[in-house]
């Protein structure tokens, strides 16, 4: 009889994830019974019908129709069936709305993003427009523009699929990504409104009903301070485009179900969100939200990759036994699980701090810590997501490299996570700026120490010392390092602090699990994460000559 390898299968994405269930038992406590039936339902949907539909639509991609049959410019993007279903699911289950309804008080962000975490790996990156929609709602609320809030917020946070809007975030131009100071889009007054003219190089919410865009009002000074944040709706009441032309859809390494476009704004009618300057500051709440989503999506992608790899290890026999019983393979999976658990807890700590701040429940120290934790969570989990996806694919051998299995998508889609919403280096510099703010470094240190202080289990002592040592090394480095060396080491500093906080959170969670008879899994994960390394500042700092030589920027001998 011929041999055919069984493909990996998924179990209920909520019930099969003990870390998620443990964390929600802690974070939601008395309100979890209300939330759990929906999470179980979505977990079954994600692992069952949606996962099968995702596989069936493996070859489908969005398609741009710039003109109708009679030559009229329509710029319609045809979405995949799963994306159309994702839009309805997102509305009905409140993947944006839950954060603003606040049924769980300060823990509402945790509840909202738990729903996202369970569903997103089966929704072909629909989290992207949802994150920007959530960020737009937060930005409009924080800006205090009553007319725009009244107009847009009920739609952005609606649970009615026919009424809910998504929003774009149109910042990036040909002049650069995170450096928006060279923005070329101009805004010209037209009565009480404005008209936008320019090109947006990346738009990942091309089909959104509205967008927030940076533009420079006529006569405004150069640089980022001369930019204003504008609100625009992408189509007029009759459905015609509001001066928004779709030049083309991007050909990307991954996230290929997501219609990312180059746009021309050809007199798009828009309104200022908050004055005619300081638009970068006005959009900051958007970035806090989208970076938190990015972290949670990174953790969700790691869990999906590992769930498939673990199931395959039980089904795949080699050299006389299932892979799951091979010590080296089991060791590999254990290492990936430790990284995944640390990333999950860091992402959801960022979500918890955001939710508490939004509801007025955060302490002064928590509000300060949030400023550093958000970029730390995004950059740390983004790098982990790529590494875990790569290793998980290797667990499948050649099958992990074959498109028909659907597995390569896990790695391609993960690769965007360190790039979206600020690259690792951009966010590392943001961490430096945050830590320079009054009280922020102290608040972050207190956050790490508080979680370490929860532990009493003696076998956690080496992990506690690893996290504490990394924190103290980072604090000493900050105090002693300046000039170019400070910028050159920003990534190592940020990853050290991010991993130290992950380890502290995992140690605290391990103690909670032990205290409640939930087993030693989290303890083992904490010990393993500590062994992987936390302190990236331990090595000798490279000098400027070494940096120039290795980076190929030395004045002499660069090509040798």
Coordinates of C-alpha atoms in Angstrom, one line a residue:
X1 CA 0.0 0.0 0.0
X2 CA 1.4 3.4 -1.0
X3 CA 2.3 5.9 1.7
X4 CA 0.8 9.3 1.9
X5 CA 1.7 11.8 4.6
X6 CA -1.1 13.2 6.6
X7 CA -1.2 17.0 6.5
X8 CA -1.2 18.9 9.8
X9 CA -4.5 19.8 11.3
X10 CA -5.7 22.4 13.7
X11 CA -7.8 22.0 16.9
X12 CA -10.0 24.7 18.3
X13 CA -7.8 27.8 18.3
X14 CA -9.1 28.9 21.7
X15 CA -9.4 25.6 23.6
X16 CA -6.1 24.3 22.4
X17 CA -4.1 27.3 23.6
X18 CA -3.5 26.9 27.3
X19 CA -1.5 30.2 27.6
X20 CA -4.3 32.2 26.1
X21 CA -6.8 30.7 28.4
X22 CA -4.6 31.1 31.5
X23 CA -3.9 34.8 30.6
X24 CA -7.6 35.6 30.1
X25 CA -8.4 33.9 33.4
X26 CA -6.0 36.4 35.0
X27 CA -6.9 39.5 33.0
X28 CA -10.7 39.1 32.7
X29 CA -11.2 37.2 36.0
X30 CA -14.9 37.7 36.8
X31 CA -16.0 38.6 33.3
X32 CA -14.4 35.7 31.5
X33 CA -17.6 33.5 31.6
X34 CA -19.3 36.2 29.6
X35 CA -16.6 36.3 27.0
X36 CA -15.7 32.6 26.7
X37 CA -18.5 31.2 24.6
X38 CA -17.7 33.6 21.8
X39 CA -14.0 32.8 22.0
X40 CA -14.7 29.1 21.8
X41 CA -17.0 29.7 18.8
X42 CA -14.4 31.8 17.0
X43 CA -11.7 29.3 17.9
X44 CA -13.7 26.5 16.2
X45 CA -14.3 28.7 13.2
X46 CA -10.7 29.7 12.8
X47 CA -9.5 26.1 13.0
X48 CA -12.2 24.7 10.9
X49 CA -14.2 26.3 8.1
X50 CA -12.0 29.5 7.8
X51 CA -8.8 27.5 7.8
X52 CA -10.2 25.2 5.0
X53 CA -11.4 28.3 3.0
X54 CA -8.0 29.9 3.4
X55 CA -6.4 26.8 1.9
X56 CA -8.9 26.6 -0.9
X57 CA -8.3 30.3 -1.9
X58 CA -4.5 29.8 -1.8
X59 CA -4.0 31.1 -5.4
X60 CA -6.5 34.0 -5.3
X61 CA -5.4 37.6 -4.9
X62 CA -7.1 41.0 -5.1
X63 CA -7.5 42.5 -8.5
X64 CA -7.6 46.2 -9.6
X65 CA -10.3 47.3 -12.1
X66 CA -9.2 50.9 -13.0
X67 CA -12.0 51.4 -15.6
X68 CA -15.5 50.1 -16.2
X69 CA -16.5 48.6 -19.5
X70 CA -17.3 52.1 -21.0
X71 CA -14.0 53.7 -20.0
X72 CA -15.0 55.5 -16.8
X73 CA -12.4 55.6 -14.1
X74 CA -13.8 53.5 -11.2
X75 CA -10.6 52.2 -9.4
X76 CA -12.4 49.2 -7.9
X77 CA -10.4 46.5 -6.1
X78 CA -12.0 43.1 -6.3
X79 CA -11.3 41.3 -3.0
X80 CA -11.0 37.6 -2.3
X81 CA -14.2 35.8 -0.9
X82 CA -12.4 35.2 2.5
X83 CA -11.7 38.9 2.8
X84 CA -15.3 39.8 2.1
X85 CA -16.3 37.3 4.8
X86 CA -13.7 38.7 7.2
X87 CA -15.2 42.1 6.9
X88 CA -18.6 40.8 8.1
X89 CA -17.1 38.7 10.8
X90 CA -15.0 41.6 12.1
X91 CA -18.1 43.8 12.4
X92 CA -20.4 41.2 14.0
X93 CA -17.8 40.1 16.6
X94 CA -16.7 43.6 17.4
X95 CA -13.0 43.3 16.5
X96 CA -12.8 47.1 16.6
X97 CA -16.0 47.9 18.6
X98 CA -15.1 45.8 21.6
X99 CA -12.4 48.2 22.6
X100 CA -14.8 51.2 22.6
X101 CA -17.8 49.5 24.2
X102 CA -15.7 48.8 27.3
X103 CA -17.8 45.9 28.6
X104 CA -14.7 44.7 30.5
X105 CA -13.5 48.1 31.7
X106 CA -9.8 48.6 31.6
X107 CA -9.4 45.0 30.3
X108 CA -11.5 45.7 27.2
X109 CA -8.4 45.9 25.0
X110 CA -7.3 42.5 26.2
X111 CA -10.7 41.1 25.4
X112 CA -10.8 42.8 22.0
X113 CA -7.3 41.6 21.0
X114 CA -7.9 38.1 22.3
X115 CA -10.7 37.9 19.7
X116 CA -8.3 39.2 17.1
X117 CA -5.6 36.7 18.2
X118 CA -7.9 33.7 17.8
X119 CA -9.3 34.7 14.4
X120 CA -6.6 36.6 12.5
X121 CA -4.3 33.7 11.4
X122 CA -7.3 32.4 9.4
X123 CA -8.3 35.8 7.9
X124 CA -5.5 36.4 5.4
X125 CA -4.1 39.6 7.2
X126 CA -7.5 41.3 7.5
X127 CA -6.1 42.6 10.8
X128 CA -4.3 45.3 8.8
X129 CA -7.3 47.4 7.8
X130 CA -8.9 46.6 11.2
X131 CA -5.8 47.9 13.1
X132 CA -5.9 51.2 11.1
X133 CA -9.6 51.5 11.6
X134 CA -9.1 51.1 15.4
X135 CA -6.2 53.6 15.2
X136 CA -8.3 56.1 13.3
X137 CA -11.1 55.9 15.9
X138 CA -8.6 56.5 18.7
X139 CA -7.0 59.4 16.8
X140 CA -10.3 61.2 16.2
X141 CA -11.3 60.8 19.8
X142 CA -8.0 62.1 21.1
X143 CA -8.1 65.0 18.7
X144 CA -11.4 66.1 20.0
X145 CA -12.9 67.1 16.7
X146 CA -16.6 66.7 17.6
X147 CA -17.9 66.9 14.0
X148 CA -15.6 64.2 12.7
X149 CA -16.2 62.0 15.8
X150 CA -19.9 62.3 15.2
X151 CA -19.5 61.5 11.5
X152 CA -17.1 58.7 11.6
X153 CA -16.9 57.0 15.0
X154 CA -20.3 55.3 14.9
X155 CA -19.3 53.7 11.6
X156 CA -15.7 52.8 12.6
X157 CA -17.0 51.0 15.7
X158 CA -20.2 49.6 14.3
X159 CA -21.2 45.9 14.7
X160 CA -23.4 46.1 11.6
X161 CA -21.5 44.8 8.5
X162 CA -23.6 47.0 6.2
X163 CA -22.7 50.1 8.3
X164 CA -19.1 49.5 9.5
X165 CA -16.3 51.5 7.8
X166 CA -12.7 50.7 7.7
X167 CA -10.0 53.5 7.6
X168 CA -6.7 53.9 5.8
X169 CA -3.5 55.5 7.2
X170 CA -1.9 57.3 4.4
X171 CA 1.5 58.5 5.5
X172 CA 4.2 56.9 3.4
X173 CA 5.4 58.6 0.2
X174 CA 8.2 58.2 -2.4
X175 CA 10.5 60.3 -0.3
X176 CA 10.6 57.8 2.5
X177 CA 8.8 55.6 5.0
X178 CA 9.1 56.6 8.7
X179 CA 10.7 59.9 7.9
X180 CA 7.7 61.9 6.8
X181 CA 9.5 65.3 6.9
X182 CA 9.8 65.2 3.1
X183 CA 6.1 64.7 2.5
X184 CA 5.2 66.1 -0.9
X185 CA 1.4 66.0 -0.7
X186 CA 0.0 69.5 -0.5
X187 CA -3.3 70.8 0.8
X188 CA -5.0 73.7 -0.8
X189 CA -8.0 75.5 0.7
X190 CA -11.3 75.1 -1.1
X191 CA -13.9 77.1 0.8
X192 CA -14.3 75.6 4.3
X193 CA -12.5 72.4 3.2
X194 CA -9.2 71.5 1.6
X195 CA -8.1 69.6 -1.5
X196 CA -5.2 67.2 -1.3
X197 CA -2.7 66.7 -4.2
X198 CA 0.1 64.2 -4.1
X199 CA 1.1 60.5 -4.2
X200 CA 0.9 58.0 -1.3
X201 CA 3.4 55.2 -2.0
X202 CA 1.9 52.5 0.3
X203 CA -1.8 52.2 1.1
X204 CA -2.7 49.0 2.8
X205 CA -6.3 49.9 3.2
X206 CA -7.1 50.7 -0.4
X207 CA -10.7 49.7 -0.1
X208 CA -11.4 51.7 3.1
X209 CA -14.3 54.1 3.2
X210 CA -12.1 56.8 4.8
X211 CA -8.5 57.6 5.6
X212 CA -6.3 59.9 7.7
X213 CA -3.5 61.4 5.6
X214 CA -0.6 63.7 6.2
X215 CA -0.3 66.7 3.9
X216 CA 1.4 70.1 3.9
X217 CA -1.0 73.1 3.8
X218 CA -0.1 75.8 1.3
X219 CA 2.5 78.1 2.8
X220 CA 3.3 75.8 5.7
X221 CA 7.0 75.5 6.6
X222 CA 9.2 72.5 5.5
X223 CA 9.8 69.6 7.8
X224 CA 7.5 67.5 9.9
X225 CA 6.1 70.3 11.9
X226 CA 4.6 71.9 8.8
X227 CA 2.4 68.8 8.2
X228 CA -1.2 68.6 9.1
X229 CA -3.4 65.6 9.6
X230 CA -6.5 65.4 7.3
X231 CA -9.6 63.3 7.3
X232 CA -11.1 62.3 3.9
X233 CA -13.7 59.9 2.6
X234 CA -12.6 57.9 -0.3
X235 CA -15.8 58.1 -2.3
X236 CA -18.6 60.6 -2.8
X237 CA -22.2 60.0 -1.9
X238 CA -22.9 58.7 -5.4
X239 CA -20.1 56.2 -5.1
X240 CA -17.7 58.0 -7.4
X241 CA -14.1 58.4 -6.3
X242 CA -13.2 61.4 -4.2
X243 CA -10.1 62.3 -6.2
X244 CA -8.4 59.1 -5.1
X245 CA -6.8 57.3 -8.0
X246 CA -5.4 53.8 -7.6
X247 CA -2.2 53.7 -9.8
X248 CA -1.4 50.0 -9.2
X249 CA -1.4 47.2 -6.6
X250 CA 2.0 46.4 -5.2
X251 CA 3.7 43.0 -5.9
X252 CA 4.8 42.0 -2.4
X253 CA 6.8 39.2 -0.9
X254 CA 3.9 38.4 1.5
X255 CA 0.5 39.7 2.7
X256 CA -0.5 39.1 -0.9
X257 CA -4.2 38.9 0.0
X258 CA -4.0 42.5 1.2
X259 CA -4.5 45.0 -1.6
X260 CA -1.6 47.4 -1.0
X261 CA -1.7 50.2 -3.6
X262 CA 0.1 53.3 -4.8
X263 CA -2.4 56.2 -4.8
X264 CA -2.6 59.6 -6.4
X265 CA -4.6 62.2 -4.6
X266 CA -6.0 64.4 -7.3
X267 CA -7.9 67.1 -5.5
X268 CA -9.3 64.8 -2.8
X269 CA -11.7 66.7 -0.6
X270 CA -10.5 66.6 3.0
X271 CA -10.9 68.3 6.4
X272 CA -8.2 69.0 9.0
X273 CA -8.4 66.7 12.0
X274 CA -6.6 69.0 14.5
X275 CA -5.4 72.3 13.2
X276 CA -3.0 73.0 10.3
X277 CA 0.3 71.9 11.9
X278 CA 1.8 69.2 14.1
X279 CA 0.1 66.5 12.1
X280 CA 2.8 63.9 13.2
X281 CA 1.9 64.5 16.8
X282 CA -1.8 64.3 16.0
X283 CA -1.3 60.8 14.5
X284 CA 0.6 59.4 17.4
X285 CA -2.4 57.7 19.0
X286 CA -2.9 55.8 15.7
X287 CA 0.6 54.4 15.9
X288 CA 0.2 53.4 19.6
X289 CA -2.9 51.3 18.5
X290 CA -1.5 49.9 15.3
X291 CA 1.8 48.9 16.9
X292 CA -0.1 47.1 19.6
X293 CA -2.1 45.2 17.0
X294 CA 1.2 44.4 15.2
X295 CA 2.5 42.8 18.4
X296 CA -0.6 40.7 18.9
X297 CA -0.7 39.6 15.3
X298 CA 3.0 38.5 15.6
X299 CA 2.1 36.4 18.6
X300 CA -0.9 34.9 16.8
X301 CA 1.2 34.0 13.8
X302 CA 3.7 32.3 16.0
X303 CA 1.0 30.3 17.7
X304 CA -0.5 29.2 14.3
X305 CA 3.0 28.1 13.0
X306 CA 3.7 26.1 16.2
X307 CA 0.2 24.5 16.3
X308 CA 0.8 23.2 12.8
X309 CA 4.3 22.1 13.6
X310 CA 3.3 20.3 16.8
X311 CA 0.5 18.4 15.1
X312 CA 2.7 17.4 12.2
X313 CA 5.3 16.2 14.6
X314 CA 2.7 13.7 16.0
X315 CA 1.7 12.6 12.5
X316 CA 5.1 12.4 10.7
X317 CA 7.2 9.3 11.4
X318 CA 10.9 9.2 10.5
X319 CA 13.6 6.7 11.5
X320 CA 11.1 4.5 13.3
X321 CA 9.2 6.9 15.4
X322 CA 7.0 10.1 15.3
X323 CA 9.0 13.3 15.2
X324 CA 7.4 14.3 18.5
X325 CA 9.3 11.5 20.2
X326 CA 12.7 12.5 18.8
X327 CA 14.6 14.4 21.5
X328 CA 16.2 16.9 19.1
X329 CA 12.9 17.7 17.4
X330 CA 11.1 18.0 20.8
X331 CA 13.9 20.3 21.9
X332 CA 13.4 22.5 18.8
X333 CA 9.7 22.8 19.4
X334 CA 10.2 23.6 23.1
X335 CA 12.6 26.5 22.2
X336 CA 10.0 27.9 19.8
X337 CA 7.3 27.6 22.4
X338 CA 9.3 29.6 25.0
X339 CA 9.8 32.4 22.5
X340 CA 6.1 32.3 21.6
X341 CA 5.0 32.5 25.3
X342 CA 7.3 35.5 26.0
X343 CA 6.0 37.3 22.9
X344 CA 2.4 36.6 23.7
X345 CA 2.7 38.0 27.2
X346 CA 4.6 41.1 26.1
X347 CA 2.0 41.8 23.4
X348 CA -0.9 41.5 25.8
X349 CA 0.9 43.5 28.4
X350 CA 1.1 46.4 25.9
X351 CA -2.7 45.8 25.2
X352 CA -3.5 45.9 28.9
X353 CA -1.6 49.1 29.5
X354 CA -3.3 50.7 26.6
X355 CA -6.7 49.7 27.7
X356 CA -6.1 50.9 31.3
X357 CA -4.9 54.2 30.0
X358 CA -7.9 54.7 27.7
X359 CA -10.3 54.0 30.6
X360 CA -8.5 56.2 33.1
X361 CA -7.5 53.2 35.3
X362 CA -3.8 53.4 34.7
X363 CA -1.5 54.6 37.4
X364 CA 1.0 57.4 36.6
X365 CA 3.8 54.8 36.4
X366 CA 1.7 52.6 34.0
X367 CA 1.1 55.6 31.7
X368 CA 4.8 56.3 31.6
X369 CA 5.6 52.7 31.1
X370 CA 3.2 52.5 28.2
X371 CA 5.3 55.0 26.2
X372 CA 8.2 52.6 26.2
X373 CA 6.4 49.2 26.3
X374 CA 4.5 49.9 23.0
X375 CA 7.6 50.2 20.8
X376 CA 9.4 47.5 22.7
X377 CA 6.6 45.1 22.2
X378 CA 6.3 45.8 18.5
X379 CA 10.0 45.5 17.7
X380 CA 10.7 42.5 19.9
X381 CA 7.7 40.4 18.8
X382 CA 8.2 41.3 15.2
X383 CA 11.7 39.9 15.1
X384 CA 10.6 36.8 17.0
X385 CA 7.7 36.2 14.6
X386 CA 10.1 35.9 11.6
X387 CA 12.5 33.6 13.5
X388 CA 9.7 31.3 14.8
X389 CA 8.1 31.1 11.4
X390 CA 11.4 30.2 9.7
X391 CA 12.1 27.5 12.3
X392 CA 8.6 26.2 12.1
X393 CA 8.8 25.8 8.3
X394 CA 12.0 23.8 8.8
X395 CA 10.1 21.4 11.1
X396 CA 8.2 20.3 8.0
X397 CA 11.3 19.6 5.9
X398 CA 10.7 20.0 2.2
X399 CA 7.0 20.3 2.6
X400 CA 7.5 23.6 4.4
X401 CA 9.1 25.0 1.2
X402 CA 6.3 23.9 -1.1
X403 CA 3.6 26.4 -2.0
X404 CA 0.8 23.8 -2.3
X405 CA 1.0 23.1 1.5
X406 CA 0.2 26.7 2.3
X407 CA 3.1 26.7 4.8
X408 CA 5.4 29.2 3.1
X409 CA 2.8 31.9 3.5
X410 CA 3.4 31.8 7.3
X411 CA 7.0 33.1 6.7
X412 CA 6.2 35.5 4.0
X413 CA 3.4 37.1 6.0
X414 CA 5.6 37.2 9.2
X415 CA 8.3 39.1 7.4
X416 CA 6.2 42.3 7.2
X417 CA 5.8 42.5 11.0
X418 CA 9.2 44.0 11.7
X419 CA 8.6 46.5 8.9
X420 CA 5.0 47.8 9.3
X421 CA 4.4 50.7 11.7
X422 CA 8.1 51.4 12.0
X423 CA 11.1 49.1 11.3
X424 CA 13.2 47.7 14.2
X425 CA 15.8 50.4 13.9
X426 CA 13.1 53.2 13.8
X427 CA 11.4 51.8 16.9
X428 CA 14.7 51.3 18.7
X429 CA 15.4 55.0 18.3
X430 CA 11.8 55.7 19.5
X431 CA 12.6 53.7 22.6
X432 CA 15.7 55.9 23.2
X433 CA 13.5 59.0 22.9
X434 CA 10.9 57.5 25.3
X435 CA 13.5 56.6 27.9
X436 CA 14.9 60.1 27.8
X437 CA 11.5 61.4 28.9
X438 CA 11.1 62.3 32.6
X439 CA 10.3 59.2 34.7
X440 CA 9.9 56.8 31.7
X441 CA 13.1 54.8 32.3
X442 CA 12.3 54.5 36.0
X443 CA 8.7 53.4 35.2
X444 CA 9.9 50.7 32.8
X445 CA 12.4 49.4 35.3
X446 CA 9.7 49.3 38.0
X447 CA 7.4 47.4 35.6
X448 CA 10.1 44.7 35.1
X449 CA 11.0 44.5 38.8
X450 CA 7.3 44.3 39.8
X451 CA 6.7 41.2 37.7
X452 CA 9.9 39.6 38.9
X453 CA 8.8 40.3 42.5
X454 CA 5.8 38.0 42.0
X455 CA 8.0 34.9 41.9
X456 CA 8.8 32.6 44.9
X457 CA 9.5 29.3 43.2
X458 CA 13.2 28.5 43.8
X459 CA 13.7 26.9 40.4
X460 CA 12.9 30.3 38.8
X461 CA 15.9 31.9 40.4
X462 CA 18.3 31.6 37.4
X463 CA 15.6 33.2 35.1
X464 CA 15.0 36.0 37.7
X465 CA 18.7 36.7 37.8
X466 CA 18.9 36.7 34.0
X467 CA 16.1 39.3 33.7
X468 CA 17.4 41.4 36.5
X469 CA 21.0 41.3 35.2
X470 CA 19.8 42.4 31.7
X471 CA 17.8 45.3 33.2
X472 CA 20.7 46.6 35.2
X473 CA 23.1 46.2 32.2
X474 CA 20.6 48.3 30.1
X475 CA 20.3 51.0 32.8
X476 CA 24.1 51.2 33.2
X477 CA 24.5 51.3 29.4
X478 CA 22.0 54.2 29.2
X479 CA 23.8 56.1 31.8
X480 CA 27.3 55.6 30.4
X481 CA 26.8 55.7 26.6
X482 CA 26.4 58.7 24.5
X483 CA 27.1 60.1 21.0
X484 CA 27.2 57.8 17.9
X485 CA 27.7 54.7 20.1
X486 CA 24.3 55.4 21.8
X487 CA 22.5 55.4 18.5
X488 CA 24.5 52.4 17.2
X489 CA 23.5 50.3 20.2
X490 CA 19.9 51.3 20.3
X491 CA 18.7 48.1 18.8
X492 CA 20.7 45.9 21.2
X493 CA 19.3 48.1 24.1
X494 CA 15.7 47.8 22.9
X495 CA 15.9 44.1 22.4
X496 CA 17.5 43.6 25.7
X497 CA 14.7 45.5 27.5
X498 CA 12.0 43.8 25.4
X499 CA 13.3 40.3 26.2
X500 CA 13.9 41.3 29.9
X501 CA 10.2 42.3 30.1
X502 CA 9.1 39.2 28.3
X503 CA 11.0 37.0 30.7
X504 CA 9.7 39.0 33.8
X505 CA 6.1 38.5 32.5
X506 CA 6.7 34.8 31.9
X507 CA 8.2 34.4 35.4
X508 CA 5.2 36.1 37.0
X509 CA 2.8 33.9 34.9
X510 CA 4.7 30.8 35.8
X511 CA 4.3 31.5 39.5
X512 CA 0.6 32.2 39.0
X513 CA 0.2 28.9 37.2
X514 CA 2.0 27.0 40.0
X515 CA -0.1 28.7 42.7
X516 CA -3.3 27.6 41.0
X517 CA -2.3 24.0 40.1
X518 CA -2.1 24.7 36.4
X519 CA 1.1 22.9 35.9
X520 CA 4.8 23.7 35.2
X521 CA 4.6 24.5 31.5
X522 CA 5.1 28.2 31.9
X523 CA 7.9 27.6 34.4
X524 CA 9.7 25.5 31.8
X525 CA 9.1 28.2 29.2
X526 CA 10.6 30.9 31.5
X527 CA 13.7 28.8 32.2
X528 CA 14.1 28.1 28.5
X529 CA 13.7 31.7 27.5
X530 CA 16.3 32.8 30.0
X531 CA 18.7 30.2 28.5
X532 CA 18.2 31.6 25.0
X533 CA 19.7 34.9 26.1
X534 CA 18.3 38.2 27.3
X535 CA 21.2 40.6 27.5
X536 CA 22.3 41.7 24.1
X537 CA 24.6 44.4 25.5
X538 CA 27.0 42.0 27.2
X539 CA 29.5 42.0 24.3
X540 CA 32.0 44.7 23.7
X541 CA 30.6 47.7 21.8
X542 CA 32.0 48.0 18.3
X543 CA 34.1 51.1 17.6
X544 CA 33.3 53.6 14.8
X545 CA 36.1 52.2 12.6
X546 CA 34.8 48.7 12.9
X547 CA 31.2 49.9 12.1
X548 CA 32.4 51.8 9.1
X549 CA 34.4 48.9 7.8
X550 CA 31.7 46.3 8.2
X551 CA 28.9 48.5 6.9
X552 CA 30.9 49.4 3.8
X553 CA 31.0 53.1 4.6
X554 CA 34.7 53.5 5.4
X555 CA 36.4 56.3 3.4
X556 CA 39.2 54.0 2.3
X557 CA 39.0 50.3 1.3
X558 CA 35.2 50.1 1.3
X559 CA 35.3 48.0 -1.8
X560 CA 38.2 45.8 -0.8

